[in-house]
Amino acid sequence: GALLRVDGRPLKLQTPVLLTDLKPGEHHFELLKAGYRTWSRRLPLTLGHVVSVPVRLEPDTSTLAFPEDQRLLLGGQSARTENKEFRIPDGSYRVRSVGNTVEFAPVFPDQTLLDATVWSLPVVSTLSILASLGDLSTHDSAGFPFSPTTVTSWGFVVGDVLWSVALNNSKVRFLNDHQLQIDPLPQARRAAASLFEEGKNALANGRLPQAAEAFAQIVKSYPDAVQTPGAWFYLARLHALEGDRALAKSEFRIDADYLQQANYYDKSCKALADLDQADGELLQAVNRLRSMVFVDPLFTRQEIEAQIQTLENQIKGAKR
C-alpha cells in the first residue's frame, strides 16, 4: 500500500479519501509508495466543499526491452533478454552495445569528487610526511616537535580519508540500488514478439503474404509493443515491393516521423529518400537523408553524403 502524509504527518487512522476533520486552508499532501516517485501537492481546502484529486503515480524505474539483443549487462548482472523486460532505476548510464550484448553502466553522481580524493590523498599524505620529517630534523627542545602547519596538513589528511570513506560507502549504496529487476514480458508483448518472429521467418522463406499478415496483426492488435516499429518497417518494404509506393511511404513515415525507434529510424529515412528519389522528389530525398542520425551501423556518413551530393547535382542540373 501507499503512505499518505498530510502537512508532514503520516495518515494512519483516517481514510485517505475522506479527510473531513482537516481545517480550511492550504494543506500539503504527499503520497509515497515503494517503486514509485513521490506525489506531492499543496491544495486549498474550503469549508463545505469536497475536493477529489485523481493521482497517477509514476514508477521510479524505466522499463526496457531489447528485441534485437540477446544479453543485457548491468552492475555485474547478466541476463538473456528473450521474453523479458527490465526495470532499471532512473539515472544516468553509459550504454555500450557489442555484438548482441548491451551493457548499462550506472554513472555515480559524485564520481568526479571520488576521483579527486583518490589523487589528492597520496599527495597530501606525502607532503605531511615530509613536513613531519623536517620538523623532527630541526627540533632540538623538549617541546611539541611539530609546527602548526604540519598539524594542519595532517588534519587535511584525516579529513581526506574520512571524505574518501564516505564517498566510497555512498557509491556502494548507489550501485546496490541500481540493480536489474527482471520481469517476464506481459502476455500481449509475448504475443507481439511471437508474431514478429513468425513474420520474419515467413520473409526469410519467401512467404510474403504470411509475413504481411503477421506484421499487420502486430500494428493492429499491439500498437504499443516494442516490435511495432519493426512491423511497420517490414510492411512498408513489402508494399514497396508490390509497387504501392504511396502506401509504403506512409508506413515508412510512421517509423521516421512518429515512432522513431533506433533500430528502424535510419532505415526508414533511407528508404523514404530512395522512394522520393525514384519519384523525382529530389529535394525531399535530400532532406530525408540529412535527417539520418547514423545510429544504425548499416549506413555510413560518407555513403549518405555521396548520395546527397549526387542528388544536389541533379537538382542544380534541372534548374539550368
mmCIF file of C-alpha atoms in Angstrom:
data_model
loop_
_atom_site.group_PDB
_atom_site.id
_atom_site.type_symbol
_atom_site.label_atom_id
_atom_site.label_comp_id
_atom_site.label_asym_id
_atom_site.label_seq_id
_atom_site.Cartn_x
_atom_site.Cartn_y
_atom_site.Cartn_z
ATOM 1 C CA GLY A 1 0.000 0.000 0.000
ATOM 2 C CA ALA A 2 0.847 3.658 -0.212
ATOM 3 C CA LEU A 3 1.564 6.090 2.624
ATOM 4 C CA LEU A 4 -0.244 9.424 2.710
ATOM 5 C CA ARG A 5 1.319 12.344 4.570
ATOM 6 C CA VAL A 6 -0.673 15.477 5.360
ATOM 7 C CA ASP A 7 1.362 18.531 6.362
ATOM 8 C CA GLY A 8 4.316 16.241 7.038
ATOM 9 C CA ARG A 9 2.424 13.825 9.312
ATOM 10 C CA PRO A 10 1.664 10.281 8.141
ATOM 11 C CA LEU A 11 -2.016 9.446 7.958
ATOM 12 C CA LYS A 12 -2.616 6.291 9.995
ATOM 13 C CA LEU A 13 -6.169 6.123 11.314
ATOM 14 C CA GLN A 14 -8.070 8.224 8.788
ATOM 15 C CA THR A 15 -9.291 7.056 5.414
ATOM 16 C CA PRO A 16 -7.126 8.882 2.842
ATOM 17 C CA VAL A 17 -10.065 9.619 0.520
ATOM 18 C CA LEU A 18 -12.194 11.222 3.247
ATOM 19 C CA LEU A 19 -10.369 13.816 5.349
ATOM 20 C CA THR A 20 -13.368 15.521 6.946
ATOM 21 C CA ASP A 21 -11.545 16.799 10.019
ATOM 22 C CA LEU A 22 -8.989 18.923 8.168
ATOM 23 C CA LYS A 23 -9.311 22.641 8.822
ATOM 24 C CA PRO A 24 -9.972 25.018 5.904
ATOM 25 C CA GLY A 25 -6.868 26.484 4.316
ATOM 26 C CA GLU A 26 -3.893 25.225 2.358
ATOM 27 C CA HIS A 27 -2.529 21.775 3.181
ATOM 28 C CA HIS A 28 0.435 19.831 1.846
ATOM 29 C CA PHE A 29 -0.276 16.266 0.681
ATOM 30 C CA GLU A 30 2.337 13.621 -0.141
ATOM 31 C CA LEU A 31 1.717 10.111 -1.423
ATOM 32 C CA LEU A 32 4.579 7.626 -1.133
ATOM 33 C CA LYS A 33 4.761 4.098 -2.486
ATOM 34 C CA ALA A 34 7.769 1.815 -2.888
ATOM 35 C CA GLY A 35 8.887 1.633 -6.508
ATOM 36 C CA TYR A 36 7.200 4.930 -7.452
ATOM 37 C CA ARG A 37 8.083 8.611 -7.396
ATOM 38 C CA THR A 38 6.630 10.630 -4.531
ATOM 39 C CA TRP A 39 3.495 12.573 -5.461
ATOM 40 C CA SER A 40 3.375 15.969 -3.726
ATOM 41 C CA ARG A 41 0.902 18.836 -3.967
ATOM 42 C CA ARG A 42 -0.444 21.796 -1.975
ATOM 43 C CA LEU A 43 -4.239 22.006 -2.045
ATOM 44 C CA PRO A 44 -6.507 24.791 -0.732
ATOM 45 C CA LEU A 45 -9.480 23.376 1.194
ATOM 46 C CA THR A 46 -12.747 25.265 1.685
ATOM 47 C CA LEU A 47 -15.357 24.539 4.342
ATOM 48 C CA GLY A 48 -18.264 22.571 2.911
ATOM 49 C CA HIS A 49 -16.530 21.669 -0.348
ATOM 50 C CA VAL A 50 -15.335 18.184 -1.253
ATOM 51 C CA VAL A 51 -12.091 18.031 -3.233
ATOM 52 C CA SER A 52 -11.437 14.957 -5.347
ATOM 53 C CA VAL A 53 -7.899 14.599 -6.691
ATOM 54 C CA PRO A 54 -7.022 11.769 -9.093
ATOM 55 C CA VAL A 55 -3.443 10.603 -8.614
ATOM 56 C CA ARG A 56 -1.332 8.596 -11.021
ATOM 57 C CA LEU A 57 1.994 7.545 -9.552
ATOM 58 C CA GLU A 58 4.957 7.397 -11.916
ATOM 59 C CA PRO A 59 7.371 4.478 -11.455
ATOM 60 C CA ASP A 60 10.884 5.384 -10.357
ATOM 61 C CA THR A 61 12.282 2.900 -12.856
ATOM 62 C CA SER A 62 12.368 2.753 -16.633
ATOM 63 C CA THR A 63 11.004 -0.371 -18.292
ATOM 64 C CA LEU A 64 13.058 -1.506 -21.259
ATOM 65 C CA ALA A 65 13.008 -4.408 -23.677
ATOM 66 C CA PHE A 66 15.727 -5.376 -26.136
ATOM 67 C CA PRO A 67 14.295 -7.370 -29.041
ATOM 68 C CA GLU A 68 17.438 -7.107 -31.168
ATOM 69 C CA ASP A 69 19.897 -8.089 -28.444
ATOM 70 C CA GLN A 70 20.414 -11.387 -26.685
ATOM 71 C CA ARG A 71 22.017 -10.379 -23.391
ATOM 72 C CA LEU A 72 21.905 -7.397 -21.020
ATOM 73 C CA LEU A 73 24.655 -6.477 -18.545
ATOM 74 C CA LEU A 74 24.180 -4.117 -15.595
ATOM 75 C CA GLY A 75 26.146 -3.878 -12.370
ATOM 76 C CA GLY A 76 27.696 -7.311 -12.740
ATOM 77 C CA GLN A 77 24.336 -8.893 -13.532
ATOM 78 C CA SER A 78 23.892 -10.689 -16.814
ATOM 79 C CA ALA A 79 20.571 -11.858 -18.227
ATOM 80 C CA ARG A 80 19.207 -13.097 -21.507
ATOM 81 C CA THR A 81 16.633 -10.732 -22.982
ATOM 82 C CA GLU A 82 14.287 -13.183 -24.689
ATOM 83 C CA ASN A 83 10.679 -12.826 -23.462
ATOM 84 C CA LYS A 84 11.757 -10.490 -20.643
ATOM 85 C CA GLU A 85 11.530 -6.826 -19.807
ATOM 86 C CA PHE A 86 13.889 -4.989 -17.485
ATOM 87 C CA ARG A 87 13.085 -2.333 -14.910
ATOM 88 C CA ILE A 88 16.132 -0.115 -14.499
ATOM 89 C CA PRO A 89 16.349 2.594 -11.795
ATOM 90 C CA ASP A 90 16.200 6.129 -13.154
ATOM 91 C CA GLY A 91 19.529 7.874 -13.510
ATOM 92 C CA SER A 92 22.453 8.412 -15.871
ATOM 93 C CA TYR A 93 24.049 5.440 -17.599
ATOM 94 C CA ARG A 94 26.845 4.764 -20.042
ATOM 95 C CA VAL A 95 25.432 2.431 -22.679
ATOM 96 C CA ARG A 96 27.602 0.234 -24.857
ATOM 97 C CA SER A 97 26.438 -2.311 -27.409
ATOM 98 C CA VAL A 98 28.836 -5.026 -28.557
ATOM 99 C CA GLY A 99 27.508 -7.681 -30.884
ATOM 100 C CA ASN A 100 24.290 -9.000 -29.399
ATOM 101 C CA THR A 101 25.051 -7.693 -25.900
ATOM 102 C CA VAL A 102 24.049 -4.302 -24.500
ATOM 103 C CA GLU A 103 25.792 -3.072 -21.332
ATOM 104 C CA PHE A 104 24.459 -0.424 -18.938
ATOM 105 C CA ALA A 105 26.949 1.167 -16.519
ATOM 106 C CA PRO A 106 25.361 3.483 -13.901
ATOM 107 C CA VAL A 107 27.171 6.812 -13.545
ATOM 108 C CA PHE A 108 27.848 7.655 -9.876
ATOM 109 C CA PRO A 109 26.959 11.377 -9.469
ATOM 110 C CA ASP A 110 29.962 12.103 -7.214
ATOM 111 C CA GLN A 111 32.493 10.084 -9.230
ATOM 112 C CA THR A 112 34.498 13.241 -10.039
ATOM 113 C CA LEU A 113 34.863 14.048 -6.321
ATOM 114 C CA LEU A 114 35.843 10.453 -5.591
ATOM 115 C CA ASP A 115 38.496 10.514 -8.318
ATOM 116 C CA ALA A 116 39.844 13.809 -6.965
ATOM 117 C CA THR A 117 40.102 12.292 -3.485
ATOM 118 C CA VAL A 118 41.997 9.278 -4.811
ATOM 119 C CA TRP A 119 44.547 11.584 -6.424
ATOM 120 C CA SER A 120 44.781 14.134 -3.607
ATOM 121 C CA LEU A 121 45.196 11.713 -0.690
ATOM 122 C CA PRO A 122 48.683 10.422 -1.700
ATOM 123 C CA VAL A 123 49.850 13.974 -2.442
ATOM 124 C CA VAL A 124 48.629 15.438 0.863
ATOM 125 C CA SER A 125 49.973 12.433 2.805
ATOM 126 C CA THR A 126 53.407 12.753 1.179
ATOM 127 C CA LEU A 127 53.578 16.476 1.947
ATOM 128 C CA SER A 128 52.539 15.841 5.559
ATOM 129 C CA ILE A 129 55.205 13.154 5.992
ATOM 130 C CA LEU A 130 57.891 15.420 4.542
ATOM 131 C CA ALA A 131 56.773 18.282 6.786
ATOM 132 C CA SER A 132 56.868 15.985 9.835
ATOM 133 C CA LEU A 133 60.376 14.767 8.977
ATOM 134 C CA GLY A 134 61.508 18.354 8.504
ATOM 135 C CA ASP A 135 60.106 19.356 11.906
ATOM 136 C CA LEU A 136 61.783 16.393 13.610
ATOM 137 C CA SER A 137 65.142 17.125 11.995
ATOM 138 C CA THR A 138 65.162 20.715 13.257
ATOM 139 C CA HIS A 139 63.573 20.082 16.638
ATOM 140 C CA ASP A 140 66.126 20.477 19.480
ATOM 141 C CA SER A 141 63.992 21.095 22.569
ATOM 142 C CA ALA A 142 61.669 19.089 24.791
ATOM 143 C CA GLY A 143 58.501 20.786 23.494
ATOM 144 C CA PHE A 144 55.979 19.629 20.909
ATOM 145 C CA PRO A 145 58.020 18.778 17.792
ATOM 146 C CA PHE A 146 55.527 19.639 15.061
ATOM 147 C CA SER A 147 54.692 23.073 13.693
ATOM 148 C CA PRO A 148 51.088 24.338 13.313
ATOM 149 C CA THR A 149 51.445 23.959 9.531
ATOM 150 C CA THR A 150 52.350 20.282 9.880
ATOM 151 C CA VAL A 151 49.459 19.648 12.268
ATOM 152 C CA THR A 152 47.098 21.362 9.847
ATOM 153 C CA SER A 153 48.384 19.255 6.945
ATOM 154 C CA TRP A 154 47.713 16.057 8.918
ATOM 155 C CA GLY A 155 44.244 17.385 9.622
ATOM 156 C CA PHE A 156 43.732 17.612 5.867
ATOM 157 C CA VAL A 157 44.913 14.002 5.524
ATOM 158 C CA VAL A 158 42.416 12.781 8.131
ATOM 159 C CA GLY A 159 39.638 14.802 6.514
ATOM 160 C CA ASP A 160 40.565 13.425 3.095
ATOM 161 C CA VAL A 161 40.446 9.851 4.428
ATOM 162 C CA LEU A 162 37.050 10.364 6.064
ATOM 163 C CA TRP A 163 35.705 12.043 2.922
ATOM 164 C CA SER A 164 37.012 9.189 0.764
ATOM 165 C CA VAL A 165 35.402 6.578 3.034
ATOM 166 C CA ALA A 166 32.085 8.441 2.957
ATOM 167 C CA LEU A 167 32.148 8.722 -0.845
ATOM 168 C CA ASN A 168 33.043 5.044 -1.273
ATOM 169 C CA ASN A 169 30.219 3.994 1.051
ATOM 170 C CA SER A 170 27.860 6.236 -0.896
ATOM 171 C CA LYS A 171 28.998 4.648 -4.169
ATOM 172 C CA VAL A 172 28.452 1.130 -2.794
ATOM 173 C CA ARG A 173 24.899 2.067 -1.767
ATOM 174 C CA PHE A 174 24.349 3.700 -5.167
ATOM 175 C CA LEU A 175 25.465 0.590 -7.064
ATOM 176 C CA ASN A 176 23.377 -1.665 -4.825
ATOM 177 C CA ASP A 177 20.335 0.493 -5.589
ATOM 178 C CA HIS A 178 20.971 0.271 -9.345
ATOM 179 C CA GLN A 179 20.254 -3.399 -9.879
ATOM 180 C CA LEU A 180 18.201 -5.029 -12.606
ATOM 181 C CA GLN A 181 14.632 -6.010 -11.884
ATOM 182 C CA ILE A 182 13.685 -8.676 -14.389
ATOM 183 C CA ASP A 183 10.069 -9.479 -15.235
ATOM 184 C CA PRO A 184 8.534 -11.759 -17.834
ATOM 185 C CA LEU A 185 7.012 -9.946 -20.775
ATOM 186 C CA PRO A 186 3.267 -9.420 -20.335
ATOM 187 C CA GLN A 187 1.128 -11.726 -22.436
ATOM 188 C CA ALA A 188 0.434 -9.066 -25.062
ATOM 189 C CA ARG A 189 4.132 -8.415 -25.523
ATOM 190 C CA ARG A 190 4.895 -12.111 -25.763
ATOM 191 C CA ALA A 191 2.211 -12.415 -28.423
ATOM 192 C CA ALA A 192 3.660 -9.470 -30.362
ATOM 193 C CA ALA A 193 7.161 -10.944 -30.112
ATOM 194 C CA SER A 194 5.888 -14.310 -31.354
ATOM 195 C CA LEU A 195 4.082 -12.722 -34.303
ATOM 196 C CA PHE A 196 7.176 -10.691 -35.159
ATOM 197 C CA GLU A 197 9.363 -13.794 -35.281
ATOM 198 C CA GLU A 198 6.684 -15.536 -37.330
ATOM 199 C CA GLY A 199 6.692 -12.657 -39.817
ATOM 200 C CA LYS A 200 10.487 -12.568 -40.111
ATOM 201 C CA ASN A 201 10.646 -16.331 -40.641
ATOM 202 C CA ALA A 202 7.983 -16.070 -43.332
ATOM 203 C CA LEU A 203 10.011 -13.327 -45.035
ATOM 204 C CA ALA A 204 13.166 -15.426 -44.911
ATOM 205 C CA ASN A 205 11.328 -18.322 -46.545
ATOM 206 C CA GLY A 206 9.745 -16.182 -49.253
ATOM 207 C CA ARG A 207 6.192 -16.462 -47.892
ATOM 208 C CA LEU A 208 5.364 -12.792 -48.333
ATOM 209 C CA PRO A 209 1.570 -12.921 -47.801
ATOM 210 C CA GLN A 210 2.003 -14.750 -44.477
ATOM 211 C CA ALA A 211 4.671 -12.239 -43.435
ATOM 212 C CA ALA A 212 2.406 -9.306 -44.270
ATOM 213 C CA GLU A 213 -0.432 -10.895 -42.310
ATOM 214 C CA ALA A 214 1.738 -11.325 -39.189
ATOM 215 C CA PHE A 215 3.095 -7.767 -39.301
ATOM 216 C CA ALA A 216 -0.368 -6.316 -39.946
ATOM 217 C CA GLN A 217 -1.683 -8.183 -36.905
ATOM 218 C CA ILE A 218 1.009 -6.575 -34.729
ATOM 219 C CA VAL A 219 0.270 -2.990 -35.779
ATOM 220 C CA LYS A 220 -3.462 -3.591 -35.400
ATOM 221 C CA SER A 221 -3.579 -5.511 -32.107
ATOM 222 C CA TYR A 222 -0.393 -4.388 -30.317
ATOM 223 C CA PRO A 223 0.273 -0.748 -31.324
ATOM 224 C CA ASP A 224 2.356 -0.091 -28.195
ATOM 225 C CA ALA A 225 4.543 -3.199 -28.476
ATOM 226 C CA VAL A 226 8.284 -2.771 -28.901
ATOM 227 C CA GLN A 227 8.019 -4.808 -32.127
ATOM 228 C CA THR A 228 5.535 -2.385 -33.724
ATOM 229 C CA PRO A 229 8.127 -0.094 -35.412
ATOM 230 C CA GLY A 230 9.719 -3.166 -36.985
ATOM 231 C CA ALA A 231 6.326 -4.416 -38.139
ATOM 232 C CA TRP A 232 5.591 -1.074 -39.827
ATOM 233 C CA PHE A 233 9.019 -1.131 -41.477
ATOM 234 C CA TYR A 234 8.598 -4.607 -42.940
ATOM 235 C CA LEU A 235 5.043 -3.851 -44.048
ATOM 236 C CA ALA A 236 6.345 -0.781 -45.871
ATOM 237 C CA ARG A 237 9.045 -2.827 -47.586
ATOM 238 C CA LEU A 238 6.507 -5.429 -48.677
ATOM 239 C CA HIS A 239 4.191 -2.773 -50.092
ATOM 240 C CA ALA A 240 7.128 -1.128 -51.886
ATOM 241 C CA LEU A 241 7.952 -4.496 -53.466
ATOM 242 C CA GLU A 242 4.332 -4.782 -54.590
ATOM 243 C CA GLY A 243 4.637 -1.381 -56.274
ATOM 244 C CA ASP A 244 2.368 0.539 -53.897
ATOM 245 C CA ARG A 245 4.803 3.385 -53.252
ATOM 246 C CA ALA A 246 2.258 5.741 -51.726
ATOM 247 C CA LEU A 247 1.277 3.216 -49.067
ATOM 248 C CA ALA A 248 4.898 2.252 -48.463
ATOM 249 C CA LYS A 249 5.855 5.908 -47.954
ATOM 250 C CA SER A 250 3.061 6.473 -45.450
ATOM 251 C CA GLU A 251 4.204 3.436 -43.459
ATOM 252 C CA PHE A 252 7.871 4.413 -43.549
ATOM 253 C CA ARG A 253 6.837 7.890 -42.299
ATOM 254 C CA ILE A 254 5.215 6.322 -39.233
ATOM 255 C CA ASP A 255 8.642 4.980 -38.254
ATOM 256 C CA ALA A 256 10.628 8.039 -39.330
ATOM 257 C CA ASP A 257 8.343 10.804 -38.039
ATOM 258 C CA TYR A 258 6.473 9.319 -35.087
ATOM 259 C CA LEU A 259 7.779 6.076 -33.589
ATOM 260 C CA GLN A 260 11.478 6.797 -34.220
ATOM 261 C CA GLN A 261 12.865 3.595 -32.726
ATOM 262 C CA ALA A 262 16.649 3.438 -33.084
ATOM 263 C CA ASN A 263 16.575 0.080 -34.872
ATOM 264 C CA TYR A 264 14.396 1.391 -37.705
ATOM 265 C CA TYR A 265 14.729 5.187 -37.799
ATOM 266 C CA ASP A 266 17.728 5.419 -40.136
ATOM 267 C CA LYS A 267 16.454 2.529 -42.267
ATOM 268 C CA SER A 268 13.095 4.270 -42.721
ATOM 269 C CA CYS A 269 14.692 7.617 -43.580
ATOM 270 C CA LYS A 270 16.928 5.955 -46.171
ATOM 271 C CA ALA A 271 14.008 4.005 -47.658
ATOM 272 C CA LEU A 272 11.914 7.186 -47.891
ATOM 273 C CA ALA A 273 14.793 9.015 -49.560
ATOM 274 C CA ASP A 274 15.195 6.245 -52.128
ATOM 275 C CA LEU A 275 11.462 6.237 -52.898
ATOM 276 C CA ASP A 276 11.407 10.039 -53.160
ATOM 277 C CA GLN A 277 14.401 9.892 -55.496
ATOM 278 C CA ALA A 278 12.646 7.292 -57.662
ATOM 279 C CA ASP A 279 9.567 9.545 -57.786
ATOM 280 C CA GLY A 280 11.633 12.575 -58.796
ATOM 281 C CA GLU A 281 11.137 14.351 -55.463
ATOM 282 C CA LEU A 282 14.839 15.090 -55.121
ATOM 283 C CA LEU A 283 14.691 17.872 -52.516
ATOM 284 C CA GLN A 284 12.564 15.711 -50.221
ATOM 285 C CA ALA A 285 15.063 12.902 -50.664
ATOM 286 C CA VAL A 286 17.922 15.210 -49.636
ATOM 287 C CA ASN A 287 16.026 16.363 -46.540
ATOM 288 C CA ARG A 288 15.348 12.767 -45.535
ATOM 289 C CA LEU A 289 18.992 11.815 -45.892
ATOM 290 C CA ARG A 290 20.066 14.842 -43.850
ATOM 291 C CA SER A 291 17.731 13.784 -41.029
ATOM 292 C CA MET A 292 19.571 10.486 -40.515
ATOM 293 C CA VAL A 293 21.465 10.167 -37.221
ATOM 294 C CA PHE A 294 23.659 7.143 -38.105
ATOM 295 C CA VAL A 295 22.781 5.136 -35.039
ATOM 296 C CA ASP A 296 22.372 2.204 -37.432
ATOM 297 C CA PRO A 297 25.779 0.707 -38.386
ATOM 298 C CA LEU A 298 24.291 -0.311 -41.743
ATOM 299 C CA PHE A 299 24.912 3.228 -43.018
ATOM 300 C CA THR A 300 27.996 5.462 -43.090
ATOM 301 C CA ARG A 301 28.144 9.241 -43.313
ATOM 302 C CA GLN A 302 30.422 9.035 -46.352
ATOM 303 C CA GLU A 303 27.923 6.878 -48.252
ATOM 304 C CA ILE A 304 24.989 9.150 -47.432
ATOM 305 C CA GLU A 305 26.943 12.354 -48.143
ATOM 306 C CA ALA A 306 27.835 10.936 -51.549
ATOM 307 C CA GLN A 307 24.163 10.267 -52.286
ATOM 308 C CA ILE A 308 23.240 13.778 -51.116
ATOM 309 C CA GLN A 309 25.908 15.271 -53.397
ATOM 310 C CA THR A 310 24.564 13.295 -56.358
ATOM 311 C CA LEU A 311 21.020 14.474 -55.660
ATOM 312 C CA GLU A 312 22.085 18.112 -55.258
ATOM 313 C CA ASN A 313 23.941 17.954 -58.572
ATOM 314 C CA GLN A 314 20.775 16.622 -60.213
ATOM 315 C CA ILE A 315 18.739 19.442 -58.653
ATOM 316 C CA LYS A 316 21.202 22.062 -59.959
ATOM 317 C CA GLY A 317 21.175 20.459 -63.403
ATOM 318 C CA ALA A 318 17.377 20.545 -63.508
ATOM 319 C CA LYS A 319 17.351 24.293 -62.764
ATOM 320 C CA ARG A 320 19.566 25.161 -65.733
#
